[in-house]
CSV table of C-alpha atoms in Angstrom, one decimal:
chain,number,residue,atom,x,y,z
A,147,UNK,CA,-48.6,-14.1,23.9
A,148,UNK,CA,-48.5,-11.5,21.3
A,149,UNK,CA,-46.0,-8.5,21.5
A,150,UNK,CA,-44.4,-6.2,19.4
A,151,UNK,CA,-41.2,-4.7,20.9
A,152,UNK,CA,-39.3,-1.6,19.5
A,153,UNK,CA,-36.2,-2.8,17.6
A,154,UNK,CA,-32.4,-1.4,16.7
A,155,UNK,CA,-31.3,0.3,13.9
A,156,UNK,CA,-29.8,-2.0,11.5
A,157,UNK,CA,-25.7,-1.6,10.8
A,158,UNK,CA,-24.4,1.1,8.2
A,159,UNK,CA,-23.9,-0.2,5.3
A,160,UNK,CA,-20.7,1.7,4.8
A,161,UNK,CA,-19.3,1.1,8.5
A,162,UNK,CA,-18.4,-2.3,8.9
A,163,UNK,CA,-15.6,-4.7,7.1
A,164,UNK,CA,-17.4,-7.3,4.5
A,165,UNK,CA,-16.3,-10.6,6.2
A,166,UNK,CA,-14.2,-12.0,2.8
A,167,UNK,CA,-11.4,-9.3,3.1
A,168,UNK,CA,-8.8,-11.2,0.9
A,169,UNK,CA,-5.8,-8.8,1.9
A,170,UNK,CA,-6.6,-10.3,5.4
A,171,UNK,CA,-5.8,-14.0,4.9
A,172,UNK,CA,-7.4,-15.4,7.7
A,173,UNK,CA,-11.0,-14.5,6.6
A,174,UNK,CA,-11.1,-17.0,3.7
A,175,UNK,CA,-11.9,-19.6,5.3
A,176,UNK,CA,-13.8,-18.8,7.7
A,177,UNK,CA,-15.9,-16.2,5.8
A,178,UNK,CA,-19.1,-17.9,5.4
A,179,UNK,CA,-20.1,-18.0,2.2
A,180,UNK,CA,-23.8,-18.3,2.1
A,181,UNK,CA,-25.9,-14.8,2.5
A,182,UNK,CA,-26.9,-13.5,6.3
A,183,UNK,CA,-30.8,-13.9,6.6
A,184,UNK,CA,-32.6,-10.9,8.8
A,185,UNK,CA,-33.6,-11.8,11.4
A,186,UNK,CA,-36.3,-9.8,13.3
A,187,UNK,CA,-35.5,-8.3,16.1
A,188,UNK,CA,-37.9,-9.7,18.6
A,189,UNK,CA,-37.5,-9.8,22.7
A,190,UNK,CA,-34.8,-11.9,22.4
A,191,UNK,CA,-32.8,-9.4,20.5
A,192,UNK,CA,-33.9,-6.2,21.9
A,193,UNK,CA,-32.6,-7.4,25.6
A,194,UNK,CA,-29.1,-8.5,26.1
A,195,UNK,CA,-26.9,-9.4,29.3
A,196,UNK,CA,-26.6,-6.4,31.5
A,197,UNK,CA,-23.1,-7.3,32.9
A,198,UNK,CA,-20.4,-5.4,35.1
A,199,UNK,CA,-22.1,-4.4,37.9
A,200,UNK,CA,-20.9,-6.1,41.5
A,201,UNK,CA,-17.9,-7.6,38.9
A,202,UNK,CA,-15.6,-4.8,37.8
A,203,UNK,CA,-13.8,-2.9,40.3
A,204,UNK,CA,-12.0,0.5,39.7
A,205,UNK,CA,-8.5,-1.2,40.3
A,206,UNK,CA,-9.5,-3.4,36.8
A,207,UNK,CA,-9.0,0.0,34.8
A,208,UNK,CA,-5.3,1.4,35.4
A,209,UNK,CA,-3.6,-1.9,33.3
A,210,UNK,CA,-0.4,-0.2,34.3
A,211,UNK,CA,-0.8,-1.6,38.0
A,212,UNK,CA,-3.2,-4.5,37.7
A,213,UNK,CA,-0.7,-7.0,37.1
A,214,UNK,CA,1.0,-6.0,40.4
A,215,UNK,CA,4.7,-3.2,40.1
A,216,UNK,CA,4.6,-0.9,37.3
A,217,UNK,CA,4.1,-2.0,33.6
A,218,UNK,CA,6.9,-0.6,31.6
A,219,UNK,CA,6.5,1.9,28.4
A,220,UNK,CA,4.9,4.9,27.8
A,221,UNK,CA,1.9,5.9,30.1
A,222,UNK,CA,-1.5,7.2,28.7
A,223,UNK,CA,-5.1,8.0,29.5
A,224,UNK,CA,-7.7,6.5,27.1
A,225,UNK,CA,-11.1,8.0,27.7
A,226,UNK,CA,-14.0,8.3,25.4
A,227,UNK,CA,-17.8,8.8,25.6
A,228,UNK,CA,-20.4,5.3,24.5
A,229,UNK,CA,-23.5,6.8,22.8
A,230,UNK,CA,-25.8,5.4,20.1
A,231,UNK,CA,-26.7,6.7,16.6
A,232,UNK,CA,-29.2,8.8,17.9
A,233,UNK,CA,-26.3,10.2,20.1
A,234,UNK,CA,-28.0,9.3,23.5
A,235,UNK,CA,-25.6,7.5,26.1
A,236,UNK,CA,-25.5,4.4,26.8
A,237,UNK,CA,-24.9,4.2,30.9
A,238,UNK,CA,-24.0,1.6,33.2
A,239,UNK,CA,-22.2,-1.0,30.0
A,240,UNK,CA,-19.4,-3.2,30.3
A,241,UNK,CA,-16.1,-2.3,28.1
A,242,UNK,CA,-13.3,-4.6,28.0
A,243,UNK,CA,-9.7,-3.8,26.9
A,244,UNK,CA,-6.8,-5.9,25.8
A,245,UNK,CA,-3.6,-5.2,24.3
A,246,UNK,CA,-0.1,-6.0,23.5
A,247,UNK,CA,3.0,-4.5,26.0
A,248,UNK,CA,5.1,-1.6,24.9
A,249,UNK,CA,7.0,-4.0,23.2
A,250,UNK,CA,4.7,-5.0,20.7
A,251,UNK,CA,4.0,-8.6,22.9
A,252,UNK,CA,0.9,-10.5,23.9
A,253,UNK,CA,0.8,-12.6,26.9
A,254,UNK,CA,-0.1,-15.3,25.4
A,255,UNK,CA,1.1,-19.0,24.5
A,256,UNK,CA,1.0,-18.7,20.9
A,257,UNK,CA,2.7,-15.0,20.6
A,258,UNK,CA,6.4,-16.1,20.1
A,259,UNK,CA,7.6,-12.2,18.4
A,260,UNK,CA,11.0,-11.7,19.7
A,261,UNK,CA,10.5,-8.8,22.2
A,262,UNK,CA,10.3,-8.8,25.8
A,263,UNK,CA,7.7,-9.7,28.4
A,264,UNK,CA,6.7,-7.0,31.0
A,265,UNK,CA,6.1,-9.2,34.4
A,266,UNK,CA,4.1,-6.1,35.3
A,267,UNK,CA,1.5,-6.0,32.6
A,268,UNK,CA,-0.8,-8.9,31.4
A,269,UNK,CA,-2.6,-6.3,29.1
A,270,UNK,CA,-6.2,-6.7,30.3
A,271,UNK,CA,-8.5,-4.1,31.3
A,272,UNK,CA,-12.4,-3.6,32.0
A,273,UNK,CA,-14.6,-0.7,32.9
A,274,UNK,CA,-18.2,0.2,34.1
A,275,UNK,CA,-19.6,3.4,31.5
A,276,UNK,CA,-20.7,5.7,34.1
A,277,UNK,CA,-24.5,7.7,34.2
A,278,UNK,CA,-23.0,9.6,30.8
A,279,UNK,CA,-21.5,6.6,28.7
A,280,UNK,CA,-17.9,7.5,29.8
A,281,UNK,CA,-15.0,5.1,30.7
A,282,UNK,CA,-11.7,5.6,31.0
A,283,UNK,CA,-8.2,3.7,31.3
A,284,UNK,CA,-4.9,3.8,32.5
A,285,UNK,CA,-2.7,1.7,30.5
A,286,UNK,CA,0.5,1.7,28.3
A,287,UNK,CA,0.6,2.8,24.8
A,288,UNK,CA,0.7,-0.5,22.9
A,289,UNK,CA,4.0,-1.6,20.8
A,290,UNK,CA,3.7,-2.4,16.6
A,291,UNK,CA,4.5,-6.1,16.3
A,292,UNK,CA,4.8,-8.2,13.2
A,293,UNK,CA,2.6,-11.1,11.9
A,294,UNK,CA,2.1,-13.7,9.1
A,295,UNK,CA,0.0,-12.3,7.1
A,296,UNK,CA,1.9,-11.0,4.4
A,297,UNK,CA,5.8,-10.3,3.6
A,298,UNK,CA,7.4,-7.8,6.3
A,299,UNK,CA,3.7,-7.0,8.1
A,300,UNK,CA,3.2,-5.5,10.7
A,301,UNK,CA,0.1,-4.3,13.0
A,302,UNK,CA,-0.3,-0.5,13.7
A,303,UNK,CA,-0.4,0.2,17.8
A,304,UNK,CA,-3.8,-0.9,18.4
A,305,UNK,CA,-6.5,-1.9,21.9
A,306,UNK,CA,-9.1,-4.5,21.3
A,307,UNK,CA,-12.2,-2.9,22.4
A,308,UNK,CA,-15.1,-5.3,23.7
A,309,UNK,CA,-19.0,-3.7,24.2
A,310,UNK,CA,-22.4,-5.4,25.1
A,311,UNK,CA,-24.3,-2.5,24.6
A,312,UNK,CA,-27.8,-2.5,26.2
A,313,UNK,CA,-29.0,-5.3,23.7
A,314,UNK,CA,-27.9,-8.2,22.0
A,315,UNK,CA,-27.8,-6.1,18.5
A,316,UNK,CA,-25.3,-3.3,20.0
A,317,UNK,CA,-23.0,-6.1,20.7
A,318,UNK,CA,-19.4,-4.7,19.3
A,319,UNK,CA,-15.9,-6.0,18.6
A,320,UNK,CA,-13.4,-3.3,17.4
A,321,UNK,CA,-10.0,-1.9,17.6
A,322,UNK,CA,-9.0,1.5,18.4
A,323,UNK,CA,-5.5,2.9,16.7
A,324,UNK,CA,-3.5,5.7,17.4
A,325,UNK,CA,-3.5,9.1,15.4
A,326,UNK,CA,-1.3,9.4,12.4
A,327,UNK,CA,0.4,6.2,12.4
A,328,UNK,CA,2.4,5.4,9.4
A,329,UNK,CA,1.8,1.6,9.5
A,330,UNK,CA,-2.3,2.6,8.3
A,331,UNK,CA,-1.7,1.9,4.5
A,332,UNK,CA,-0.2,-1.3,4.9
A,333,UNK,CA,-2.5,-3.0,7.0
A,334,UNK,CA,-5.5,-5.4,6.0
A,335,UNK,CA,-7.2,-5.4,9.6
A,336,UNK,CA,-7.5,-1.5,9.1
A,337,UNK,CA,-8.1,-1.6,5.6
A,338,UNK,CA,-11.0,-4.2,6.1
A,339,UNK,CA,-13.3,-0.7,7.0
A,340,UNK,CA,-14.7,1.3,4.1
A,341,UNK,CA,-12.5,3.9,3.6
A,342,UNK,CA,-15.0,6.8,4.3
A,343,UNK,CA,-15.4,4.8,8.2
A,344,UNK,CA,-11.6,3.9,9.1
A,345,UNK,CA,-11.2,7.1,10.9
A,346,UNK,CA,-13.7,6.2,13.3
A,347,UNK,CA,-11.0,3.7,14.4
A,348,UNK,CA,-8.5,6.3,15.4
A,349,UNK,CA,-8.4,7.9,19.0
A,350,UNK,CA,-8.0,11.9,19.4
A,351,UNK,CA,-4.8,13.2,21.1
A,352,UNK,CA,-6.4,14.9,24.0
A,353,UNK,CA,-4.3,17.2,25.7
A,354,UNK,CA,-6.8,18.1,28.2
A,355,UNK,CA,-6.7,14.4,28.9
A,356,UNK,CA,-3.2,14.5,29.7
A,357,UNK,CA,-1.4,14.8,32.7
A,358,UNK,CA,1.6,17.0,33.3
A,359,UNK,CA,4.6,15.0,34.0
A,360,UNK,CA,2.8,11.7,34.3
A,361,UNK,CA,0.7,10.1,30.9
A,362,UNK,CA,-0.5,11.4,27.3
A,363,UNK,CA,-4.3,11.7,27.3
A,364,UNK,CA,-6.1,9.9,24.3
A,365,UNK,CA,-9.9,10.0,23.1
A,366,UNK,CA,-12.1,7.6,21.7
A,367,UNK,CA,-15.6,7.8,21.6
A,368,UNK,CA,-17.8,4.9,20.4
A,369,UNK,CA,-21.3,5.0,18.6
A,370,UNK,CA,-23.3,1.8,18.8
A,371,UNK,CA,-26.6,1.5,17.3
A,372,UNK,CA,-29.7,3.4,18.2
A,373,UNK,CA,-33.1,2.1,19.0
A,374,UNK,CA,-36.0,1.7,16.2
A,375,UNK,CA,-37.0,5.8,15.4
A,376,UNK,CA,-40.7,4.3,15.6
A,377,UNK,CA,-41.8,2.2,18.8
A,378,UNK,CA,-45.0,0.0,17.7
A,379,UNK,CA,-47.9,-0.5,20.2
A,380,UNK,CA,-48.5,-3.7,21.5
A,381,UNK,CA,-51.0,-5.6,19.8
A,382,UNK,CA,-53.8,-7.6,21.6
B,283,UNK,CA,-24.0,9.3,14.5
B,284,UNK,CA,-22.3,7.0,12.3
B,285,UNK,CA,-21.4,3.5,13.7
B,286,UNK,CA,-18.4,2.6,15.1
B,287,UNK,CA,-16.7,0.3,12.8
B,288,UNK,CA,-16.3,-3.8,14.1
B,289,UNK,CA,-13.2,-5.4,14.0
B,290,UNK,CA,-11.5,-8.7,14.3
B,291,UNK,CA,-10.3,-10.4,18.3
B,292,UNK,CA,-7.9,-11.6,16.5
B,293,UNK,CA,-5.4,-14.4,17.6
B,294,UNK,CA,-5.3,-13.6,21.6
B,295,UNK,CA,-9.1,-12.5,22.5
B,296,UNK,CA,-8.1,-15.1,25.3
B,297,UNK,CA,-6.5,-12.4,27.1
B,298,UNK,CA,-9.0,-10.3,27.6
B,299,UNK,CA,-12.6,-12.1,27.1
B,300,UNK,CA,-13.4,-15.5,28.7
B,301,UNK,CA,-14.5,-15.4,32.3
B,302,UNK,CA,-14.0,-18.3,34.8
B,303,UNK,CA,-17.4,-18.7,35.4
B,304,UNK,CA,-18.2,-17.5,31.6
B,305,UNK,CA,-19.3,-20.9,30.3
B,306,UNK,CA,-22.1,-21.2,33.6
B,307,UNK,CA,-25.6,-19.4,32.6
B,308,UNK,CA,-26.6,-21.6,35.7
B,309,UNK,CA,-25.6,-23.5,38.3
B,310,UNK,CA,-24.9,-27.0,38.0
B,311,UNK,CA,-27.5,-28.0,40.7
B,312,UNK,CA,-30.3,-25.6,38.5
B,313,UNK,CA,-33.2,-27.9,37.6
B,314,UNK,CA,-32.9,-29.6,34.2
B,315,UNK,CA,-29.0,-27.8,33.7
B,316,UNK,CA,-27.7,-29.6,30.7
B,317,UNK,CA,-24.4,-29.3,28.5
B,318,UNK,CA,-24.4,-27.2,25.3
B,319,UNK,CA,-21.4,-28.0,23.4
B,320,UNK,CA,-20.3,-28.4,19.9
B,321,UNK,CA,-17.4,-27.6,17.6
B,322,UNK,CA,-16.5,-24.3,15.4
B,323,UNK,CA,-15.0,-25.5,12.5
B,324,UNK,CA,-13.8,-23.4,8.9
B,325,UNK,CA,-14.6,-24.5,5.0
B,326,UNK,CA,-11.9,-27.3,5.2
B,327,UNK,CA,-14.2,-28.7,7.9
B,328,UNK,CA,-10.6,-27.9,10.4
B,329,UNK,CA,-11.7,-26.8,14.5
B,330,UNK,CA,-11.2,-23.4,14.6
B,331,UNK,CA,-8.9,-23.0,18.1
B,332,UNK,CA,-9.3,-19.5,18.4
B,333,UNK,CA,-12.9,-18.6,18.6
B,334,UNK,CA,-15.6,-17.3,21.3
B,335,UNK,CA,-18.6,-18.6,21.6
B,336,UNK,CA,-21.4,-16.2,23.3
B,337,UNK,CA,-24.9,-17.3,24.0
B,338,UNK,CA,-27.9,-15.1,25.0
B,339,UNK,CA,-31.0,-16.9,26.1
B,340,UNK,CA,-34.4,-16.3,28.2
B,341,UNK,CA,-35.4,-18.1,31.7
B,342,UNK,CA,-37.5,-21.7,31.7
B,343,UNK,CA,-40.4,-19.3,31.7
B,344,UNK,CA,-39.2,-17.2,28.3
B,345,UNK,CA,-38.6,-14.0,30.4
B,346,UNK,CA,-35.1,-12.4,30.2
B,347,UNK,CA,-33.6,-10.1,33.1
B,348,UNK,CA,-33.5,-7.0,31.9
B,349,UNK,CA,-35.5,-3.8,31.8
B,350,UNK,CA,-36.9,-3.9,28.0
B,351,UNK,CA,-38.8,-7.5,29.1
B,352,UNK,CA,-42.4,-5.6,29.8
B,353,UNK,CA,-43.1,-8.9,32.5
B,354,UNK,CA,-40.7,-7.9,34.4
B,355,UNK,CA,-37.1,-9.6,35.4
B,356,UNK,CA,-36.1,-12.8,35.8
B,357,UNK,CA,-34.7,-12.7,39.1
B,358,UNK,CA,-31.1,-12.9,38.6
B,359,UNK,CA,-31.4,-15.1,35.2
B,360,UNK,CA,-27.7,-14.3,33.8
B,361,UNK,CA,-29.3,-15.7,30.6
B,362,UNK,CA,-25.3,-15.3,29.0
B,363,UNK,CA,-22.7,-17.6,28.3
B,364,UNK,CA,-19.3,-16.9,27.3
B,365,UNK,CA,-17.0,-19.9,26.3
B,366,UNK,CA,-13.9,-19.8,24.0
B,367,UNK,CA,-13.2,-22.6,22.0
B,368,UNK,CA,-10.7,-25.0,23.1
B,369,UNK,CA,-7.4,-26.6,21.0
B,370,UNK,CA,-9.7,-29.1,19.0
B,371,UNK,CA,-12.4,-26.0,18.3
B,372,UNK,CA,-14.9,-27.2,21.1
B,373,UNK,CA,-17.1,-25.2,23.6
B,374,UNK,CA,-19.2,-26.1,26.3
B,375,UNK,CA,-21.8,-23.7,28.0
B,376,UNK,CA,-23.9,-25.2,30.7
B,377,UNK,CA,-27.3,-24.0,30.8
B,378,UNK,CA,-31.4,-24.5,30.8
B,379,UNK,CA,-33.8,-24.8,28.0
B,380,UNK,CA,-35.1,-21.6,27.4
B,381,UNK,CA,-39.1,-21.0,27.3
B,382,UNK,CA,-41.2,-19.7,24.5
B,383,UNK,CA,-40.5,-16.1,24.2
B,384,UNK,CA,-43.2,-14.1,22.4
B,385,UNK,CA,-43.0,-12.6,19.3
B,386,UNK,CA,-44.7,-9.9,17.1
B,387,UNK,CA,-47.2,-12.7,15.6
B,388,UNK,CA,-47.8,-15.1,18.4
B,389,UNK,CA,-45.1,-17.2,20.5
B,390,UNK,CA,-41.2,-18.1,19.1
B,391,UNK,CA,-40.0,-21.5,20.3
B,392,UNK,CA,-37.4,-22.2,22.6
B,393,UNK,CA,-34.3,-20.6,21.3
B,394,UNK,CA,-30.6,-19.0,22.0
B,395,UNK,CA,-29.2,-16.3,20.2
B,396,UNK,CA,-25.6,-16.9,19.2
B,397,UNK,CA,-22.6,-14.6,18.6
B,398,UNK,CA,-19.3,-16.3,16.8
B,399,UNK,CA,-16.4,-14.5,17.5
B,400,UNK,CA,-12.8,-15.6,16.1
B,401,UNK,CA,-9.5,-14.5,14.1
B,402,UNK,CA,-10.1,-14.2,10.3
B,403,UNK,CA,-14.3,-13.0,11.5
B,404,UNK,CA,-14.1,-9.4,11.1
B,405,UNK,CA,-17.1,-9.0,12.3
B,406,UNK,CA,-18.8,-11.1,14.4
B,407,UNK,CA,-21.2,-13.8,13.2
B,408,UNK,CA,-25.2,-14.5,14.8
B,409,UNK,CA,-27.1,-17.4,14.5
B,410,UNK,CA,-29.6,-19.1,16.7
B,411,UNK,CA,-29.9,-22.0,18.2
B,412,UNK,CA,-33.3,-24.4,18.5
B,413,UNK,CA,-34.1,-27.7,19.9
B,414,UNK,CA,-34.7,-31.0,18.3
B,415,UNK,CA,-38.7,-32.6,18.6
B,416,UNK,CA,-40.1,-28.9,19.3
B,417,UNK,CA,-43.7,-28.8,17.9
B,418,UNK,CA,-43.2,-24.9,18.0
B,419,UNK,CA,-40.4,-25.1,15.7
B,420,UNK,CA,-43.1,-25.9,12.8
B,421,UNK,CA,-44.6,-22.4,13.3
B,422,UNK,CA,-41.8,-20.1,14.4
B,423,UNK,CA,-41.7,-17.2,12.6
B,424,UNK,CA,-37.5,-17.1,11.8
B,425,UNK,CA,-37.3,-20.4,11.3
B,426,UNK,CA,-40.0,-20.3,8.3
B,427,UNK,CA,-37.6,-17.3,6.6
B,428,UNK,CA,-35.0,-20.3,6.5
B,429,UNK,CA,-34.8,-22.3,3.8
B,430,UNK,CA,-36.0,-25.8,4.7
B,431,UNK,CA,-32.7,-27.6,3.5
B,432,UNK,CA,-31.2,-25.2,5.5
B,433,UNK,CA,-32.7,-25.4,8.9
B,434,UNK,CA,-30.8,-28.8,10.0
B,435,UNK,CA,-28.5,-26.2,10.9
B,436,UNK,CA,-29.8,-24.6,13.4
B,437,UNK,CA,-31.2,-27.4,15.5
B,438,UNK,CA,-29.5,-29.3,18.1
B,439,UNK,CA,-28.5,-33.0,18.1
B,440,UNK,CA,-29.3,-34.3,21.3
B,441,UNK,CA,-26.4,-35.9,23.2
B,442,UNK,CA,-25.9,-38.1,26.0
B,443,UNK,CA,-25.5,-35.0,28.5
B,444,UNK,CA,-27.6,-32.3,26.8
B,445,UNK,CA,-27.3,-31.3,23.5
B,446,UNK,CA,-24.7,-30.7,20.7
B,447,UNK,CA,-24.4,-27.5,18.6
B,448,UNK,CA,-22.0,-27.6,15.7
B,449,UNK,CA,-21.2,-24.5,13.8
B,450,UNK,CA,-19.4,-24.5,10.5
B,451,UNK,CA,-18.5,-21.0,9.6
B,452,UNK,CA,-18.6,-21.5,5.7
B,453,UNK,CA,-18.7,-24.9,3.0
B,454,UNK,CA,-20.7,-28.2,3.2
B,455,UNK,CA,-23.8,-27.7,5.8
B,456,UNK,CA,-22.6,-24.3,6.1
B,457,UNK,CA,-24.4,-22.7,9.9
B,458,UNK,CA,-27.1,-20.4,9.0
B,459,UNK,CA,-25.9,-17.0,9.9
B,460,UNK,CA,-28.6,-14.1,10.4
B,461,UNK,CA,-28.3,-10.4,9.7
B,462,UNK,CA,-28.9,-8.6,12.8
């Protein structure tokens, strides 16, 4: 069988980090080394797992009460609208969230930082985009913590961000940071982006978001790749 | 619209990826359900501990379930794995050989599309994944872009309870990563 499907746009060339980021020690050795071949983007890569649906319920978005009592710390809103490059939405797509506690602390084995553990927040979230490409999460503002990288670093407030996109090529991994922090300059992780993209990375103080006496509202929007401009006919 | 920019997981991604069922594409009673496992290692040839391995794949028949398949669905075909690598830098995804999907020039053979994710990858890494004794694979169209000294590495080793995947991020033998 013969068939010519329309592909995705291929990445910016200025949006994402190059995988040998030195400042960020942990890419040298695991940077591969040779160049990525293209790879055609055939039925296998225009289609991707459609996931979410029948497994993320409403209560999996406010991470302030999914661990059971009240996470500690200061409450927020994080919405945002997932489009593509051609600024059409994409509906109906899984996001998943995780984050550190107001602390700064991961639950997690290997995160020993000396701050405490909220009993009431594990710091995982997940969403359904609805009909317009909006999600939108209750959670705590995350806490700076230190790491290894480097003398006296430290990570700027940050939310992992998980997408699948419609297709295996929108697939995206990012991190979403909070406006005007003053940790920015001295973090590799950040840095990594091309200077003219980082702002991308930065969620929007919404007031509109937010919600008198109760959480700070926060914006982030998310563009993932848009489809071929030119769908080919199927040949015979 | 400019794209948003990726970033690492980082250290803890098993907080908030891995499923408990991520690893299943099928049920262990599906027909022919083998093992897929292997180990992520890093230019020292060391397991990497902290990675995520996701697979995407189509149905025994090459059809995938999802709208932009012009056959139609697969009837419930999750055709997606999801495993994180364990302390010595293994995963294990149990699944079915996928079927010739077509192509823009004729048939592909069987293959699975691959994401690497990990601490230190700042973006995640593709590659594919093909089978060992495949007449296709002599006439599939991204395997001939590879280099032939170079395509070991994307083909399975069979194993005693399916097959085995290795993928080494960067150095000797070095996985064949594609530009999506």
């Amino acid at each position: 069988m013969t068939l010519v499907v329309p592909g995705y746009q291929r990445d910016d060339a200025g949006a994402h980090p190059p995988l040998l980021s030195p400042g960020y020690k942990s890419t040298v050795l695991r940077a591969p080394s040779q160049a990525p071949i293209l790879l055609p983007h055939t039925l296998t890569e225009v289609t991707g797992p459609l996931l979410g649906e029948g497994r993320v319920t409403a209560a999996d978005a406010d991470l302030t009460k999914n661990a059971g009592g009240e996470a500690q710390g200061q409450r927020i809103i994080l919405h945002g609208q997932v489009r593509d490059s051609d600024g059409r939405p994409v509906p109906h797509t899984l996001v998943e969230v995780w984050q550190a506690n107001a602390a700064g602390r991961y639950l997690h084995k290997l995160d020993q930082h000396d701050t405490p553990l909220d009993p009431h927040f594990v710091g995982v979230g997940r969403a359904m985009t609805d009909s317009m490409g909006r999600y939108r999460f209750v959670t705590i503002k995350p806490g700076a913590y230190p790491w290894r990288n480097h003398f006296n670093a430290w990570r700027p407030a940050h939310v992992h961000f998980s997408l699948f996109g419609r297709s295996f090529t929108q697939r995206l991994v990012t991190q979403m940071y909070f406006p005007d922090d003053p940790l920015f300059p001295y973090d590799p992780v950040f840095n990594s982006v091309p200077e003219d993209a980082r702002h991308r990375l930065i969620s929007r103080f919404d007031l509109s978001a937010t919600v008198e006496e109760w959480a700070l509202g926060f914006e982030f929007d998310i563009v993932l790749r848009g489809r071929g401009a030119t769908p080919m006919e199927e040949q015979s | 619209m400019s794209h948003t920019p990726s970033q690492t997981v980082g250290p803890y991604l098993s907080i908030g990826l891995p499923w408990p069922d991520g690893p299943f594409v099928v049920e262990a009673d599906a027909p022919s359900a083998f093992l897929l496992h292997g180990i992520v290692t890093d230019g020292t040839g060391a397991p990497v501990p902290d990675a995520l391995i996701e697979t995407w794949q189509a149905d025994p028949d090459g059809r995938f379930d999802h709208p932009d398949d012009p056959r139609g669905a697969a009837k419930g075909f999750r055709g997606f794995g999801r495993c994180p690598t364990d302390d010595s830098g293994r995963y294990e995804i149990r699944t079915q050989k996928p079927g010739p999907v077509p192509g823009p020039d004729g048939p592909q053979a069987p293959h699975i599309d691959v994401s690497v994710f990990a601490r230190g990858l700042l973006h995640r890494v593709v590659t594919r994944i093909y089978f060992p004794n495949e007449p296709a694979n002599a006439t599939d169209p991204v395997l001939l872009t590879v280099p032939p000294d170079r395509r070991e590495t994307l083909i399975a080793a069979p194993a005693p309870d399916g097959y085995r995947f290795d993928i080494r991020l960067q150095g000797t033998d070095e996985t064949v990563f594609f530009a999506i």
